[in-house]
Amino acid sequence: MELKDTGEDIARVLYTKDDIDRRLALMGAQISRDYAGKDLLLVGVLKGAIMVMADLSRKISVPLKMDWMAVSSYGASTKSSGVVRILKDLNEDVKDKNVLIVEDILDSGLTLTWLKSNLEARGAASVRIAAMLRKPEAVKADIVPEYIGYDIPNEFVVGYGLDYAEHYRHLDFIGTLAPHVYGG
Ligand code: PRP
């Protein structure tokens, strides 16, 4: 497998650009079937979801709109509380809309659990989730995405929107980060 633009920071490539493209095509086809005849609003969660949003949206064949939110947990020490702060809210009113949240990853699942109930409380007709990746830990949260790209092992992954200290988001593949980068 060819590595490019990675140096020694990537330990292992999990999914190549082609793998991701093929998986998204299947997810997009399923979403297109499920939302046929319905208005669809994709809600991307910044920043990690930018790549998935761009590529998945172009695999969907029903009319859709896009909007974005940016959220942050209240600091690492309180992350387990699941309380989330909105840094950038939606421009669209979601009342009576069919919302599909687009995310790069479910880790603990707390962000999406909060986000889903927040959008439901605003009166969305439906709120579903499409996540490119899910870690086993996410099973602990009471949330099951309707559309999942891949279940991955509990390792630090970067690329395709996912960062470490804001780096590596631009990589067109998903890989594990070499332990020397984060002091592991
Ligand atoms: C990541 C990811 C999810 C969240 C998942 O975002 O994009 O939003 O963490 O974690 P959880 O399942 O444990 O709640 P992050 O806060 O790193 O921000 P980013 O998208 O800007 O990278």
PDB file of C-alpha atoms and ligand atoms in Angstrom:
ATOM      1  CA  MET A   1       0.000   0.000   0.000  1.00  0.00           C
ATOM      2  CA  GLU A   2       1.387   3.354  -0.976  1.00  0.00           C
ATOM      3  CA  LEU A   3       1.743   5.988   1.712  1.00  0.00           C
ATOM      4  CA  LYS A   4       1.965   9.556   0.661  1.00  0.00           C
ATOM      5  CA  ASP A   5       2.382  12.731   2.641  1.00  0.00           C
ATOM      6  CA  THR A   6       2.521  10.853   5.897  1.00  0.00           C
ATOM      7  CA  GLY A   7       6.136  10.653   6.922  1.00  0.00           C
ATOM      8  CA  GLU A   8       6.536   8.360   9.890  1.00  0.00           C
ATOM      9  CA  ASP A   9       3.501   9.673  11.727  1.00  0.00           C
ATOM     10  CA  ILE A  10       1.049   7.128  10.375  1.00  0.00           C
ATOM     11  CA  ALA A  11       1.457   3.654  11.791  1.00  0.00           C
ATOM     12  CA  ARG A  12      -1.072   1.883   9.593  1.00  0.00           C
ATOM     13  CA  VAL A  13      -3.557   2.761   6.882  1.00  0.00           C
ATOM     14  CA  LEU A  14      -6.996   1.467   7.841  1.00  0.00           C
ATOM     15  CA  TYR A  15      -8.993   2.675   4.842  1.00  0.00           C
ATOM     16  CA  THR A  16      -7.729   4.063   1.564  1.00  0.00           C
ATOM     17  CA  LYS A  17      -9.386   6.763  -0.504  1.00  0.00           C
ATOM     18  CA  ASP A  18     -10.903   4.033  -2.694  1.00  0.00           C
ATOM     19  CA  ASP A  19     -12.188   2.082   0.313  1.00  0.00           C
ATOM     20  CA  ILE A  20     -13.888   5.224   1.626  1.00  0.00           C
ATOM     21  CA  ASP A  21     -15.336   6.070  -1.759  1.00  0.00           C
ATOM     22  CA  ARG A  22     -16.854   2.606  -2.171  1.00  0.00           C
ATOM     23  CA  ARG A  23     -18.293   2.599   1.342  1.00  0.00           C
ATOM     24  CA  LEU A  24     -19.811   6.049   0.935  1.00  0.00           C
ATOM     25  CA  ALA A  25     -21.410   5.001  -2.346  1.00  0.00           C
ATOM     26  CA  LEU A  26     -23.270   2.231  -0.510  1.00  0.00           C
ATOM     27  CA  MET A  27     -24.281   4.549   2.319  1.00  0.00           C
ATOM     28  CA  GLY A  28     -25.420   7.199  -0.154  1.00  0.00           C
ATOM     29  CA  ALA A  29     -27.534   4.680  -2.068  1.00  0.00           C
ATOM     30  CA  GLN A  30     -29.192   3.530   1.139  1.00  0.00           C
ATOM     31  CA  ILE A  31     -29.857   7.113   2.236  1.00  0.00           C
ATOM     32  CA  SER A  32     -31.289   7.932  -1.188  1.00  0.00           C
ATOM     33  CA  ARG A  33     -33.708   5.010  -0.912  1.00  0.00           C
ATOM     34  CA  ASP A  34     -34.707   5.859   2.660  1.00  0.00           C
ATOM     35  CA  TYR A  35     -35.325   9.553   1.969  1.00  0.00           C
ATOM     36  CA  ALA A  36     -37.047   9.232  -1.410  1.00  0.00           C
ATOM     37  CA  GLY A  37     -39.871  11.749  -1.568  1.00  0.00           C
ATOM     38  CA  LYS A  38     -38.775  13.503   1.635  1.00  0.00           C
ATOM     39  CA  ASP A  39     -36.982  16.784   2.210  1.00  0.00           C
ATOM     40  CA  LEU A  40     -33.559  16.036   3.580  1.00  0.00           C
ATOM     41  CA  LEU A  41     -31.395  18.344   5.642  1.00  0.00           C
ATOM     42  CA  LEU A  42     -27.820  17.213   6.191  1.00  0.00           C
ATOM     43  CA  VAL A  43     -26.289  18.651   9.344  1.00  0.00           C
ATOM     44  CA  GLY A  44     -22.508  18.416   9.388  1.00  0.00           C
ATOM     45  CA  VAL A  45     -20.646  18.685  12.671  1.00  0.00           C
ATOM     46  CA  LEU A  46     -17.551  20.833  12.322  1.00  0.00           C
ATOM     47  CA  LYS A  47     -14.747  20.337  11.854  1.00  0.00           C
ATOM     48  CA  GLY A  48     -14.307  16.597  11.593  1.00  0.00           C
ATOM     49  CA  ALA A  49     -17.265  15.983   9.284  1.00  0.00           C
ATOM     50  CA  ILE A  50     -16.157  18.218   6.446  1.00  0.00           C
ATOM     51  CA  MET A  51     -14.750  15.435   4.259  1.00  0.00           C
ATOM     52  CA  VAL A  52     -17.601  12.999   4.913  1.00  0.00           C
ATOM     53  CA  MET A  53     -20.144  15.729   4.244  1.00  0.00           C
ATOM     54  CA  ALA A  54     -18.514  16.702   0.955  1.00  0.00           C
ATOM     55  CA  ASP A  55     -18.218  13.145  -0.328  1.00  0.00           C
ATOM     56  CA  LEU A  56     -21.349  11.528   1.120  1.00  0.00           C
ATOM     57  CA  SER A  57     -23.606  14.358  -0.048  1.00  0.00           C
ATOM     58  CA  ARG A  58     -22.447  13.783  -3.615  1.00  0.00           C
ATOM     59  CA  LYS A  59     -23.454  10.122  -3.369  1.00  0.00           C
ATOM     60  CA  ILE A  60     -27.030  11.023  -2.433  1.00  0.00           C
ATOM     61  CA  SER A  61     -29.467  11.301  -5.291  1.00  0.00           C
ATOM     62  CA  VAL A  62     -32.436  12.953  -3.562  1.00  0.00           C
ATOM     63  CA  PRO A  63     -32.782  16.728  -3.110  1.00  0.00           C
ATOM     64  CA  LEU A  64     -31.056  17.960   0.025  1.00  0.00           C
ATOM     65  CA  LYS A  65     -29.915  21.000   1.909  1.00  0.00           C
ATOM     66  CA  MET A  66     -26.787  21.324   4.030  1.00  0.00           C
ATOM     67  CA  ASP A  67     -26.186  23.117   7.264  1.00  0.00           C
ATOM     68  CA  TRP A  68     -23.448  23.052   9.867  1.00  0.00           C
ATOM     69  CA  MET A  69     -22.982  23.080  13.608  1.00  0.00           C
ATOM     70  CA  ALA A  70     -19.860  23.375  15.691  1.00  0.00           C
ATOM     71  CA  VAL A  71     -19.967  21.966  19.199  1.00  0.00           C
ATOM     72  CA  SER A  72     -17.532  21.452  22.004  1.00  0.00           C
ATOM     73  CA  SER A  73     -17.660  19.457  25.188  1.00  0.00           C
ATOM     74  CA  TYR A  74     -17.119  21.452  28.359  1.00  0.00           C
ATOM     75  CA  GLY A  75     -13.445  20.564  28.699  1.00  0.00           C
ATOM     76  CA  ALA A  76     -11.836  17.163  28.847  1.00  0.00           C
ATOM     77  CA  SER A  77     -12.503  16.620  32.549  1.00  0.00           C
ATOM     78  CA  THR A  78     -16.255  16.934  32.113  1.00  0.00           C
ATOM     79  CA  LYS A  79     -16.513  15.136  28.789  1.00  0.00           C
ATOM     80  CA  SER A  80     -18.129  12.139  30.446  1.00  0.00           C
ATOM     81  CA  SER A  81     -20.984  14.376  31.577  1.00  0.00           C
ATOM     82  CA  GLY A  82     -22.101  14.572  27.952  1.00  0.00           C
ATOM     83  CA  VAL A  83     -22.818  18.274  28.255  1.00  0.00           C
ATOM     84  CA  VAL A  84     -22.082  20.030  25.003  1.00  0.00           C
ATOM     85  CA  ARG A  85     -21.645  23.692  24.189  1.00  0.00           C
ATOM     86  CA  ILE A  86     -22.798  25.067  20.833  1.00  0.00           C
ATOM     87  CA  LEU A  87     -20.029  27.105  19.201  1.00  0.00           C
ATOM     88  CA  LYS A  88     -21.880  27.629  15.933  1.00  0.00           C
ATOM     89  CA  ASP A  89     -25.554  26.950  15.552  1.00  0.00           C
ATOM     90  CA  LEU A  90     -27.569  26.032  12.468  1.00  0.00           C
ATOM     91  CA  ASN A  91     -28.764  28.675  10.037  1.00  0.00           C
ATOM     92  CA  GLU A  92     -31.801  26.577   9.129  1.00  0.00           C
ATOM     93  CA  ASP A  93     -34.839  26.038  11.300  1.00  0.00           C
ATOM     94  CA  VAL A  94     -35.122  22.267  11.702  1.00  0.00           C
ATOM     95  CA  LYS A  95     -38.782  22.227  12.700  1.00  0.00           C
ATOM     96  CA  ASP A  96     -40.593  19.512  10.696  1.00  0.00           C
ATOM     97  CA  LYS A  97     -37.426  18.737   8.734  1.00  0.00           C
ATOM     98  CA  ASN A  98     -35.913  15.320   8.196  1.00  0.00           C
ATOM     99  CA  VAL A  99     -32.461  15.797   9.639  1.00  0.00           C
ATOM    100  CA  LEU A 100     -29.509  13.546   8.980  1.00  0.00           C
ATOM    101  CA  ILE A 101     -26.537  14.368  11.201  1.00  0.00           C
ATOM    102  CA  VAL A 102     -23.253  13.702   9.420  1.00  0.00           C
ATOM    103  CA  GLU A 103     -20.253  12.909  11.618  1.00  0.00           C
ATOM    104  CA  ASP A 104     -16.759  11.610  11.184  1.00  0.00           C
ATOM    105  CA  ILE A 105     -16.666   9.479  14.322  1.00  0.00           C
ATOM    106  CA  LEU A 106     -18.589   8.192  17.326  1.00  0.00           C
ATOM    107  CA  ASP A 107     -16.089   7.726  20.076  1.00  0.00           C
ATOM    108  CA  SER A 108     -17.887   7.792  23.410  1.00  0.00           C
ATOM    109  CA  GLY A 109     -21.072   8.680  21.528  1.00  0.00           C
ATOM    110  CA  LEU A 110     -21.827  11.495  23.947  1.00  0.00           C
ATOM    111  CA  THR A 111     -21.630  14.292  21.387  1.00  0.00           C
ATOM    112  CA  LEU A 112     -24.148  12.635  19.090  1.00  0.00           C
ATOM    113  CA  THR A 113     -26.427  11.610  21.927  1.00  0.00           C
ATOM    114  CA  TRP A 114     -26.647  15.238  22.998  1.00  0.00           C
ATOM    115  CA  LEU A 115     -26.936  16.564  19.465  1.00  0.00           C
ATOM    116  CA  LYS A 116     -29.703  14.188  18.492  1.00  0.00           C
ATOM    117  CA  SER A 117     -31.872  15.078  21.462  1.00  0.00           C
ATOM    118  CA  ASN A 118     -31.131  18.769  20.959  1.00  0.00           C
ATOM    119  CA  LEU A 119     -32.384  18.655  17.353  1.00  0.00           C
ATOM    120  CA  GLU A 120     -35.385  16.535  18.304  1.00  0.00           C
ATOM    121  CA  ALA A 121     -36.282  19.123  20.958  1.00  0.00           C
ATOM    122  CA  ARG A 122     -36.367  21.761  18.223  1.00  0.00           C
ATOM    123  CA  GLY A 123     -39.168  19.879  16.532  1.00  0.00           C
ATOM    124  CA  ALA A 124     -37.393  18.039  13.721  1.00  0.00           C
ATOM    125  CA  ALA A 125     -39.658  15.529  11.982  1.00  0.00           C
ATOM    126  CA  SER A 126     -36.882  12.945  12.253  1.00  0.00           C
ATOM    127  CA  VAL A 127     -33.257  12.878  13.321  1.00  0.00           C
ATOM    128  CA  ARG A 128     -30.944  10.160  12.075  1.00  0.00           C
ATOM    129  CA  ILE A 129     -27.182   9.775  12.112  1.00  0.00           C
ATOM    130  CA  ALA A 130     -24.606   8.933   9.471  1.00  0.00           C
ATOM    131  CA  ALA A 131     -21.133   8.387  10.918  1.00  0.00           C
ATOM    132  CA  MET A 132     -18.065   7.363   8.962  1.00  0.00           C
ATOM    133  CA  LEU A 133     -16.454   5.618  11.915  1.00  0.00           C
ATOM    134  CA  ARG A 134     -17.547   4.089  15.202  1.00  0.00           C
ATOM    135  CA  LYS A 135     -15.357   2.899  18.017  1.00  0.00           C
ATOM    136  CA  PRO A 136     -16.386  -0.021  20.220  1.00  0.00           C
ATOM    137  CA  GLU A 137     -16.752   2.373  23.171  1.00  0.00           C
ATOM    138  CA  ALA A 138     -19.635   4.055  21.393  1.00  0.00           C
ATOM    139  CA  VAL A 139     -21.682   0.977  22.180  1.00  0.00           C
ATOM    140  CA  LYS A 140     -21.718   2.216  25.781  1.00  0.00           C
ATOM    141  CA  ALA A 141     -23.798   5.211  24.759  1.00  0.00           C
ATOM    142  CA  ASP A 142     -27.420   4.503  24.039  1.00  0.00           C
ATOM    143  CA  ILE A 143     -27.138   5.573  20.432  1.00  0.00           C
ATOM    144  CA  VAL A 144     -27.019   3.588  17.213  1.00  0.00           C
ATOM    145  CA  PRO A 145     -26.308   5.416  13.958  1.00  0.00           C
ATOM    146  CA  GLU A 146     -28.600   4.410  11.119  1.00  0.00           C
ATOM    147  CA  TYR A 147     -25.700   4.640   8.662  1.00  0.00           C
ATOM    148  CA  ILE A 148     -22.161   3.603   9.586  1.00  0.00           C
ATOM    149  CA  GLY A 149     -19.047   3.460   7.457  1.00  0.00           C
ATOM    150  CA  TYR A 150     -16.774   1.286   9.550  1.00  0.00           C
ATOM    151  CA  ASP A 151     -16.397  -0.019  13.077  1.00  0.00           C
ATOM    152  CA  ILE A 152     -12.787   0.518  14.081  1.00  0.00           C
ATOM    153  CA  PRO A 153     -10.532  -0.640  16.885  1.00  0.00           C
ATOM    154  CA  ASN A 154      -9.888   1.621  19.853  1.00  0.00           C
ATOM    155  CA  GLU A 155      -6.821   3.316  18.412  1.00  0.00           C
ATOM    156  CA  PHE A 156      -6.018   6.933  17.709  1.00  0.00           C
ATOM    157  CA  VAL A 157      -7.073   7.522  14.098  1.00  0.00           C
ATOM    158  CA  VAL A 158      -6.447  10.511  11.880  1.00  0.00           C
ATOM    159  CA  GLY A 159      -7.131  11.621   8.334  1.00  0.00           C
ATOM    160  CA  TYR A 160     -10.271  12.232   6.317  1.00  0.00           C
ATOM    161  CA  GLY A 161     -11.337  15.039   8.655  1.00  0.00           C
ATOM    162  CA  LEU A 162      -9.987  13.522  11.856  1.00  0.00           C
ATOM    163  CA  ASP A 163      -7.188  15.426  13.517  1.00  0.00           C
ATOM    164  CA  TYR A 164      -4.489  15.240  16.064  1.00  0.00           C
ATOM    165  CA  ALA A 165      -3.743  18.767  17.345  1.00  0.00           C
ATOM    166  CA  GLU A 166      -5.497  20.047  14.196  1.00  0.00           C
ATOM    167  CA  HIS A 167      -3.098  18.214  11.881  1.00  0.00           C
ATOM    168  CA  TYR A 168      -3.808  15.360   9.444  1.00  0.00           C
ATOM    169  CA  ARG A 169      -7.409  16.342   8.627  1.00  0.00           C
ATOM    170  CA  HIS A 170      -6.523  16.750   4.951  1.00  0.00           C
ATOM    171  CA  LEU A 171      -5.250  13.217   4.429  1.00  0.00           C
ATOM    172  CA  ASP A 172      -7.445  11.365   1.937  1.00  0.00           C
ATOM    173  CA  PHE A 173      -7.202   8.091   3.865  1.00  0.00           C
ATOM    174  CA  ILE A 174      -7.856   7.012   7.453  1.00  0.00           C
ATOM    175  CA  GLY A 175      -4.915   5.707   9.420  1.00  0.00           C
ATOM    176  CA  THR A 176      -3.685   5.080  12.928  1.00  0.00           C
ATOM    177  CA  LEU A 177      -1.332   7.588  14.437  1.00  0.00           C
ATOM    178  CA  ALA A 178       2.107   6.349  15.408  1.00  0.00           C
ATOM    179  CA  PRO A 179       2.437   6.323  19.216  1.00  0.00           C
ATOM    180  CA  HIS A 180       5.575   8.486  19.137  1.00  0.00           C
ATOM    181  CA  VAL A 181       3.453  11.406  17.907  1.00  0.00           C
ATOM    182  CA  TYR A 182       1.238  11.523  20.983  1.00  0.00           C
ATOM    183  CA  GLY A 183       3.751  10.163  23.439  1.00  0.00           C
ATOM    184  CA  GLY A 184       2.159   6.732  23.608  1.00  0.00           C
TER     185      GLY A 184
HETATM  186  C1  PRP B   1     -14.899  14.642  17.538  1.00  0.00           C
HETATM  187  C2  PRP B   1     -15.835  14.082  16.491  1.00  0.00           C
HETATM  188  C3  PRP B   1     -17.149  14.053  17.200  1.00  0.00           C
HETATM  189  C4  PRP B   1     -16.748  13.793  18.631  1.00  0.00           C
HETATM  190  C5  PRP B   1     -16.944  12.354  18.937  1.00  0.00           C
HETATM  191  O1  PRP B   1     -14.965  16.014  17.500  1.00  0.00           O
HETATM  192  O2  PRP B   1     -15.896  14.884  15.343  1.00  0.00           O
HETATM  193  O3  PRP B   1     -17.836  15.274  17.097  1.00  0.00           O
HETATM  194  O4  PRP B   1     -15.375  14.135  18.769  1.00  0.00           O
HETATM  195  O5  PRP B   1     -16.598  12.100  20.262  1.00  0.00           O
HETATM  196  P1  PRP B   1     -17.621  11.445  21.298  1.00  0.00           P
HETATM  197  O6  PRP B   1     -18.341  10.356  20.579  1.00  0.00           O
HETATM  198  O7  PRP B   1     -16.697  10.911  22.374  1.00  0.00           O
HETATM  199  O8  PRP B   1     -18.519  12.503  21.801  1.00  0.00           O
HETATM  200  P2  PRP B   1     -13.920  16.966  18.217  1.00  0.00           P
HETATM  201  O9  PRP B   1     -14.476  17.428  19.528  1.00  0.00           O
HETATM  202  O10 PRP B   1     -12.567  16.309  18.256  1.00  0.00           O
HETATM  203  O11 PRP B   1     -13.887  18.227  17.244  1.00  0.00           O
HETATM  204  P3  PRP B   1     -13.518  18.303  15.671  1.00  0.00           P
HETATM  205  O12 PRP B   1     -14.648  17.675  14.910  1.00  0.00           O
HETATM  206  O13 PRP B   1     -13.415  19.767  15.406  1.00  0.00           O
HETATM  207  O14 PRP B   1     -12.222  17.575  15.458  1.00  0.00           O
END
